[in-house]
Coordinates of C-alpha atoms and ligand atoms in Angstrom, one line a residue:
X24 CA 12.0 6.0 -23.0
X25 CA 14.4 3.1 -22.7
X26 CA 13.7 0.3 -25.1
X27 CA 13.3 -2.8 -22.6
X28 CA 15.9 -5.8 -23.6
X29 CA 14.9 -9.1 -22.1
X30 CA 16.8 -12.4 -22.9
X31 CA 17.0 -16.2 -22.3
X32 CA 20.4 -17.7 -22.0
X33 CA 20.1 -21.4 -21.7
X34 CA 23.2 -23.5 -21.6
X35 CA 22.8 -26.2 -24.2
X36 CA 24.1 -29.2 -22.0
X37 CA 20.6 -31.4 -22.6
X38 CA 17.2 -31.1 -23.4
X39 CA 15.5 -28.4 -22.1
X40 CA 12.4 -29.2 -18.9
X41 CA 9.2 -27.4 -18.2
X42 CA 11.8 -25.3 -15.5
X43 CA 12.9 -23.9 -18.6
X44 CA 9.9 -22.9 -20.1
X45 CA 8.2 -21.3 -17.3
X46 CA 11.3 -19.2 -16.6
X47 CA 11.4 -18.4 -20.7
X48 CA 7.6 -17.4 -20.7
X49 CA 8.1 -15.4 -18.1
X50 CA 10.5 -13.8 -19.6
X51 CA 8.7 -13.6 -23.4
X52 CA 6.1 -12.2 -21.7
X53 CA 7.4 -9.5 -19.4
X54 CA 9.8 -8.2 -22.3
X55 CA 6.9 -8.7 -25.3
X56 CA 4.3 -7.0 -22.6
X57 CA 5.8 -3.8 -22.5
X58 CA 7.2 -3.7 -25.9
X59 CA 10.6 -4.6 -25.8
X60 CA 13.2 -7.4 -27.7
X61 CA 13.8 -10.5 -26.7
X62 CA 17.3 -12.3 -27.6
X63 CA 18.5 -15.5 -27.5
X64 CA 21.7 -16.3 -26.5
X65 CA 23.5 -19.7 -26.2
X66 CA 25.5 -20.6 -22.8
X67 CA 27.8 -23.1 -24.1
X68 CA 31.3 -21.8 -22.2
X69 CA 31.4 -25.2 -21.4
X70 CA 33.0 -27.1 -23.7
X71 CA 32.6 -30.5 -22.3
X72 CA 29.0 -30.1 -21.2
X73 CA 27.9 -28.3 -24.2
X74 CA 26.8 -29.4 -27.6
X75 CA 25.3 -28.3 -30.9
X76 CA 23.0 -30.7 -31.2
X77 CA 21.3 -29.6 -27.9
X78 CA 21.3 -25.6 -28.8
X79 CA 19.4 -26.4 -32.3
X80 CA 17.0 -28.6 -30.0
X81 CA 16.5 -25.8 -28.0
X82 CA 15.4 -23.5 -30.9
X83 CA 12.9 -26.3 -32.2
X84 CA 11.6 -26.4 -28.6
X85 CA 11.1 -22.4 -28.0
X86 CA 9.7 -22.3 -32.1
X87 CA 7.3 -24.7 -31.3
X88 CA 5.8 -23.2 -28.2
X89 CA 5.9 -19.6 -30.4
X90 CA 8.4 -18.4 -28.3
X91 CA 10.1 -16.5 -31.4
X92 CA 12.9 -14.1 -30.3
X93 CA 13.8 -10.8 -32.1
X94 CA 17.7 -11.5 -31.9
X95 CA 20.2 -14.1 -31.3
X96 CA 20.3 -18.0 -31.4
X97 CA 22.9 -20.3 -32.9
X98 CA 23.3 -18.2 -36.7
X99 CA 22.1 -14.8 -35.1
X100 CA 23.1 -12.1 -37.1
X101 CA 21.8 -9.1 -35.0
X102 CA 24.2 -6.4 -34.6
X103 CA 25.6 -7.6 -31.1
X104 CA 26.4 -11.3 -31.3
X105 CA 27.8 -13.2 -32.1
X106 CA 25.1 -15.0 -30.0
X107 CA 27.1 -17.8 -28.9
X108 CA 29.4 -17.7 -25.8
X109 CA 32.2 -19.7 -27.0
X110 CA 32.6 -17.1 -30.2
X111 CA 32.9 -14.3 -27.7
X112 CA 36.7 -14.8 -26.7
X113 CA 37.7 -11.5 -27.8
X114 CA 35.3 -9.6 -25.7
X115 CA 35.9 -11.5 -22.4
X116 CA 39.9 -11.2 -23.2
X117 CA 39.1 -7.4 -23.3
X118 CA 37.1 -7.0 -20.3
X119 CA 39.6 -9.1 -18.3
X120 CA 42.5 -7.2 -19.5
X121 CA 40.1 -3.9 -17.8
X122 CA 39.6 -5.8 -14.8
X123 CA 43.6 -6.7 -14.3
X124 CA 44.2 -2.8 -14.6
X125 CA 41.9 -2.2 -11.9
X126 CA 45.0 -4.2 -10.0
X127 CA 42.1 -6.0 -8.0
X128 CA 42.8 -9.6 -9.9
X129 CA 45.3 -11.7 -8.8
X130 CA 46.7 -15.5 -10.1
X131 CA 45.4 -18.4 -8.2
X132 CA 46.8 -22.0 -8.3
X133 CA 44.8 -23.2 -5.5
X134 CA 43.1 -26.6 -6.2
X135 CA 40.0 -27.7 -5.2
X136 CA 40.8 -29.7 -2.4
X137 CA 43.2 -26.5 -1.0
X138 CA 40.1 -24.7 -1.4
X139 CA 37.7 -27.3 0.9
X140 CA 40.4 -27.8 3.7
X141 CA 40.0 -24.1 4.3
X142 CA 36.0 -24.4 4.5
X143 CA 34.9 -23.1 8.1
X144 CA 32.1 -25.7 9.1
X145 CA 29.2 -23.4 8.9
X146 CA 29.5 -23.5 5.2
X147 CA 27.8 -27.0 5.0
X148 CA 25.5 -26.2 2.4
X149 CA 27.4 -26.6 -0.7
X150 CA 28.9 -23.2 -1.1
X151 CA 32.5 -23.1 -1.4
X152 CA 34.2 -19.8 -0.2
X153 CA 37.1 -19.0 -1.1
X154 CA 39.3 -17.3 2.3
X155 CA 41.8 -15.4 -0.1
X156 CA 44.9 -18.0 0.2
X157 CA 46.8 -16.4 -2.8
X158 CA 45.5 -12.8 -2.1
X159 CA 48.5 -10.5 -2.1
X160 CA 48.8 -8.9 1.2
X161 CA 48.4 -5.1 -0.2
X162 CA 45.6 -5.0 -3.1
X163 CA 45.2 -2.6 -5.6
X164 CA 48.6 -4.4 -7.1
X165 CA 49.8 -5.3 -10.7
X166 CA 48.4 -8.5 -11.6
X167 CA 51.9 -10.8 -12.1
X168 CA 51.0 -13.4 -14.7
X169 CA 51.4 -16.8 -13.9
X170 CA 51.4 -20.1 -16.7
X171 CA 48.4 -22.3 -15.5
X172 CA 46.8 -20.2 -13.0
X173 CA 43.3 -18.9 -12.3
X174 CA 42.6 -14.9 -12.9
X175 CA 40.6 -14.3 -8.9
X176 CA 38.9 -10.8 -8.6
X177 CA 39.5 -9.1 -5.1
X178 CA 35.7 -8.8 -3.5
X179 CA 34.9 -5.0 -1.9
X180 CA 34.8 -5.1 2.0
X181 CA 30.9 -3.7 1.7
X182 CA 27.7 -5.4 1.4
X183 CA 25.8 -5.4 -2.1
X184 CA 22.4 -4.3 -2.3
X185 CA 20.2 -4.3 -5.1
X186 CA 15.9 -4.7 -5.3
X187 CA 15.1 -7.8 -6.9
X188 CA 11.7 -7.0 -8.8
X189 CA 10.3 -10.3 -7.3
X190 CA 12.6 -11.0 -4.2
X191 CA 12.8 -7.0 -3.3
X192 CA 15.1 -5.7 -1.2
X193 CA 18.7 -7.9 -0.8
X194 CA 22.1 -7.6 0.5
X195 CA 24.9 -9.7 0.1
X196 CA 28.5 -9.6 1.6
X197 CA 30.3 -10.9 -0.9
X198 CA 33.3 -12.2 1.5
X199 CA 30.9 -14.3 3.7
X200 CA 29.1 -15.4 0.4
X201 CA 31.9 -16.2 -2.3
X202 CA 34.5 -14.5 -1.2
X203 CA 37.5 -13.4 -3.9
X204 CA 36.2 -15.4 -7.3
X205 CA 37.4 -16.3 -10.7
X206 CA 37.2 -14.7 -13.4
X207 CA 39.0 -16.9 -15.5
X208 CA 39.9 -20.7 -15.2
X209 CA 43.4 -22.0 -14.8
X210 CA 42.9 -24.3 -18.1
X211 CA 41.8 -20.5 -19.7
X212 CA 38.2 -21.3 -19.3
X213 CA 36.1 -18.1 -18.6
X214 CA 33.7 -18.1 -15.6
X215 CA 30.2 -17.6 -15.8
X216 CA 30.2 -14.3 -13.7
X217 CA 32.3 -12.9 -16.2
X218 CA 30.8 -14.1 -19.0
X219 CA 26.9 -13.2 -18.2
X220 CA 28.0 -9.5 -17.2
X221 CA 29.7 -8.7 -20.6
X222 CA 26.8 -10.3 -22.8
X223 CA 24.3 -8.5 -21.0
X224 CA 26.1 -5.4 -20.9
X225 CA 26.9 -5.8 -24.5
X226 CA 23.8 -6.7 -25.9
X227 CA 22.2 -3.9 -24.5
X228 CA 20.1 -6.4 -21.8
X229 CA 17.6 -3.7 -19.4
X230 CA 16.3 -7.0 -17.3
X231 CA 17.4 -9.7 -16.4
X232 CA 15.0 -13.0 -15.8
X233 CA 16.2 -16.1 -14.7
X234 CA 15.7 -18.7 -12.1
X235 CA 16.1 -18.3 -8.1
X236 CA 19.2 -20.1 -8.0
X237 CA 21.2 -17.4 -9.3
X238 CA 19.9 -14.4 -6.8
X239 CA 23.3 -14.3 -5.3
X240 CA 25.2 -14.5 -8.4
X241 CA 23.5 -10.8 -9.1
X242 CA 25.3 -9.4 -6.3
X243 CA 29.1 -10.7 -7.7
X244 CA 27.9 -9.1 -11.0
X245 CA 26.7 -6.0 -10.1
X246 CA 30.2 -5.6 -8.4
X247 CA 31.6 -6.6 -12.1
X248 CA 29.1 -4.5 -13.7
X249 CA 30.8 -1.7 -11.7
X250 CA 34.6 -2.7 -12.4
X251 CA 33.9 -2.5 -16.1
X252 CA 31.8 0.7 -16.3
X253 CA 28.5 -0.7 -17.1
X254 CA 25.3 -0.1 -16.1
X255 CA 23.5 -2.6 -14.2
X256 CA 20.4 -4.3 -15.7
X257 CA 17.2 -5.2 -13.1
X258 CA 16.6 -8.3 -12.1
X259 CA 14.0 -10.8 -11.7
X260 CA 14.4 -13.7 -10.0
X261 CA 11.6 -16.2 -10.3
X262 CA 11.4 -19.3 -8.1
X263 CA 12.4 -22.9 -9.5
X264 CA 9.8 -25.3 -10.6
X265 CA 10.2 -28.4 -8.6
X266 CA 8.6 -31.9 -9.1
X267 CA 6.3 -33.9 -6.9
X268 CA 9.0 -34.1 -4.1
X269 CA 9.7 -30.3 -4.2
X270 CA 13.0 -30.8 -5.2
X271 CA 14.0 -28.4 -8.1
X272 CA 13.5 -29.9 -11.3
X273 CA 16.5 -31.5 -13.1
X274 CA 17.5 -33.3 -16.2
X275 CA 16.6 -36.7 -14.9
X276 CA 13.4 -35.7 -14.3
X277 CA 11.7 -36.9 -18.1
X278 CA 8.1 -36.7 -17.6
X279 CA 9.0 -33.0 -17.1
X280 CA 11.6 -33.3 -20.2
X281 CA 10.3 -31.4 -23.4
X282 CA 11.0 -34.6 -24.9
X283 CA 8.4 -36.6 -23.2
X284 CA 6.0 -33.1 -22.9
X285 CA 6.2 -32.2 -26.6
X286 CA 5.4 -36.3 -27.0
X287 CA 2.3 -35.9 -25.1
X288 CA 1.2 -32.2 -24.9
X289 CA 0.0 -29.3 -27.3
X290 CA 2.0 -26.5 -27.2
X291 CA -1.2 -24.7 -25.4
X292 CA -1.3 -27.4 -22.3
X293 CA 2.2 -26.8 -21.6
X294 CA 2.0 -23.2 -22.0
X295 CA -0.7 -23.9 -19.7
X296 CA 1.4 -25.5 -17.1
X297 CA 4.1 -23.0 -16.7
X298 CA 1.2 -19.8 -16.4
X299 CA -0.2 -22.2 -14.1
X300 CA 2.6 -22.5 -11.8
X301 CA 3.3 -18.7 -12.5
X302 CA 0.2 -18.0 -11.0
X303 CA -1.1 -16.6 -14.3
X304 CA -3.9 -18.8 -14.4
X305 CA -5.7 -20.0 -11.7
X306 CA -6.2 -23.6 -12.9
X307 CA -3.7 -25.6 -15.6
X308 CA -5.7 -25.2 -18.4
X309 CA -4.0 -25.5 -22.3
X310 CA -3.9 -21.7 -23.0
X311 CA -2.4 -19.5 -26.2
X312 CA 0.7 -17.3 -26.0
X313 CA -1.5 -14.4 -27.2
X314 CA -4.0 -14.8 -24.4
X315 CA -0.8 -15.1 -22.0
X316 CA 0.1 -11.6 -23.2
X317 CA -3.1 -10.7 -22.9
X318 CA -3.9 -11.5 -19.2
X319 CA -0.1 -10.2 -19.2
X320 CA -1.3 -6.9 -19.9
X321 CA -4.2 -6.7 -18.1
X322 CA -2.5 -7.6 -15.2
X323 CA 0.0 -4.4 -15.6
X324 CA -3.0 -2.1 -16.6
X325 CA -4.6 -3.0 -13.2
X326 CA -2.0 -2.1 -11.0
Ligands
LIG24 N1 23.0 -20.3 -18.6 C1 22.3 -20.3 -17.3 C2 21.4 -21.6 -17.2 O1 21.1 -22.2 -18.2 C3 21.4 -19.1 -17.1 C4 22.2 -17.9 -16.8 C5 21.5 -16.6 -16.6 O2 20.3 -16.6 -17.0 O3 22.1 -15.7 -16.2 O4 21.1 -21.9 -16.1

């Protein structure tokens, strides 16, 4: 049987919330229910948003709450880190050099402003679609380089559909929903999508849990996963935690900051927060991760 490969790949760009956690428990748990490895990696692509000080915070956080990972984190040695994004150049450079020979990547210099007077209204929620400005007019073609510009990726005219183990069935058209998308900034920045689908791929990842907020993003990796010859992980899309206003839970919001909880809480009650909110427990009540995995387990024998 498939060993199952869970992982948590927080971005190191503050202090982590109890959003966090409940999406890192869930995670813990699903992969340590059933046997598997968990592995830490560290998001920091991001040079001006991420910082060290923040990723070894992070550790302290997850040790704390005994959320101890089997590979990974900021000096993981394991066999397929390093476990840091920003010391994985070489294997993004490789698997963009395989994406340009598919001849579906083209350069972009379109700014962001080009890029919002082309917006049809509809798209009023925030999502910016790109309508193929610098697409060459016959695609497969050889990618021409260009000094300063953005590496796009062509999307395929069909809809994506994947079963998202908590959201089920989905389908996404990718040119209603993103349309063509970078793979690699203009200042030589590499983009998320790009990125998460190598690490995962790489590191051997069978599932994929993480927050709501990224469903659609599974549909424009799946589509990578493709380009590049991998096979694609599942995923598990659990819903945000959001404070008292139902608004999804953010860095500003401290009293749900692990500073302030870790200032005020056992590791048990806020272990008990996120399985309350998980629906693991039926009432917040300060609770062990053993019994978590226990309850975890029963849960799975039952069905
Ligand atoms: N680094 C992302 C975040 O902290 C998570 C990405 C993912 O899990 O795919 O929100």
């Amino acid at each position: 049987m498939k060993e199952i490969v869970g992982r948590f790949a927080p971005s190191p760009s503050g202090r982590m919330h109890l959003g966090n956690i409940y999406t890192a428990v869930l995670s813990w748990l699903s992969v340590k229910s059933r046997g598997g490895r968990w592995i830490l990696r560290i998001e920091d692509l991001d040079p001006q948003r991420s910082k060290m000080e923040f990723a070894r915070q992070i550790e302290d956080d997850l040790h704390w709450l005994g959320l101890d990972w089997d590979e990974g984190g900021i000096d993981g040695m394991g066999v397929r880190g390093p476990y840091l994004q920003s010391l994985r150049h070489d294997l993004y450079e490789e698997a963009l050099r395989k994406l340009k020979d598919t001849g579906l990547c083209y350069p972009c210099t379109c700014t962001r402003a080009d890029i919002l007077a082309t917006q049809a209204p509809h798209e009023s929620d925030g999502r910016v679609v790109y309508m193929g400005t610098c697409r060459p007019r016959l695609l497969p073609s050889p990618y021409k380089e260009k000094a300063g510009a953005a590496v796009r990726l062509a999307v395929p005219d069909e809809t994506i559909s994947f079963v998202d183990r908590i959201k089920g069935a989905q389908s996404v058209d990718l040119h209603r929903h993103c349309g063509d998308f970078i793979v690699r900034r203009g200042d030589g920045a590499w983009s998320y999508q790009l990125a998460v689908v190598v690490d995962d791929a790489m590191m051997g990842v069978t599932e994929v849990l993480r927050g709501d907020d990224l469903l659609l993003s599974a549909a424009q990796q799946i589509y990578l996963y493709r380009l590049l010859g991998y096979e694609s992980p599942e995923f598990a899309h659990v819903p945000l935690v959001c404070n008292e206003a139902g608004i999804r839970l953010s860095k500003r919001d401290k009293s749900l900051s692990m500073e302030y909880l870790r200032a005020h809480h056992t590791p048990e009650e806020i272990l008990g927060m996120a399985a309350r909110r998980a629906g693991l427990i039926p009432a917040e009540a300060p609770v062990s991760l053993s019994e978590l995995l226990e309850c975890t387990l029963r849960k799975i024998r039952s069905k």
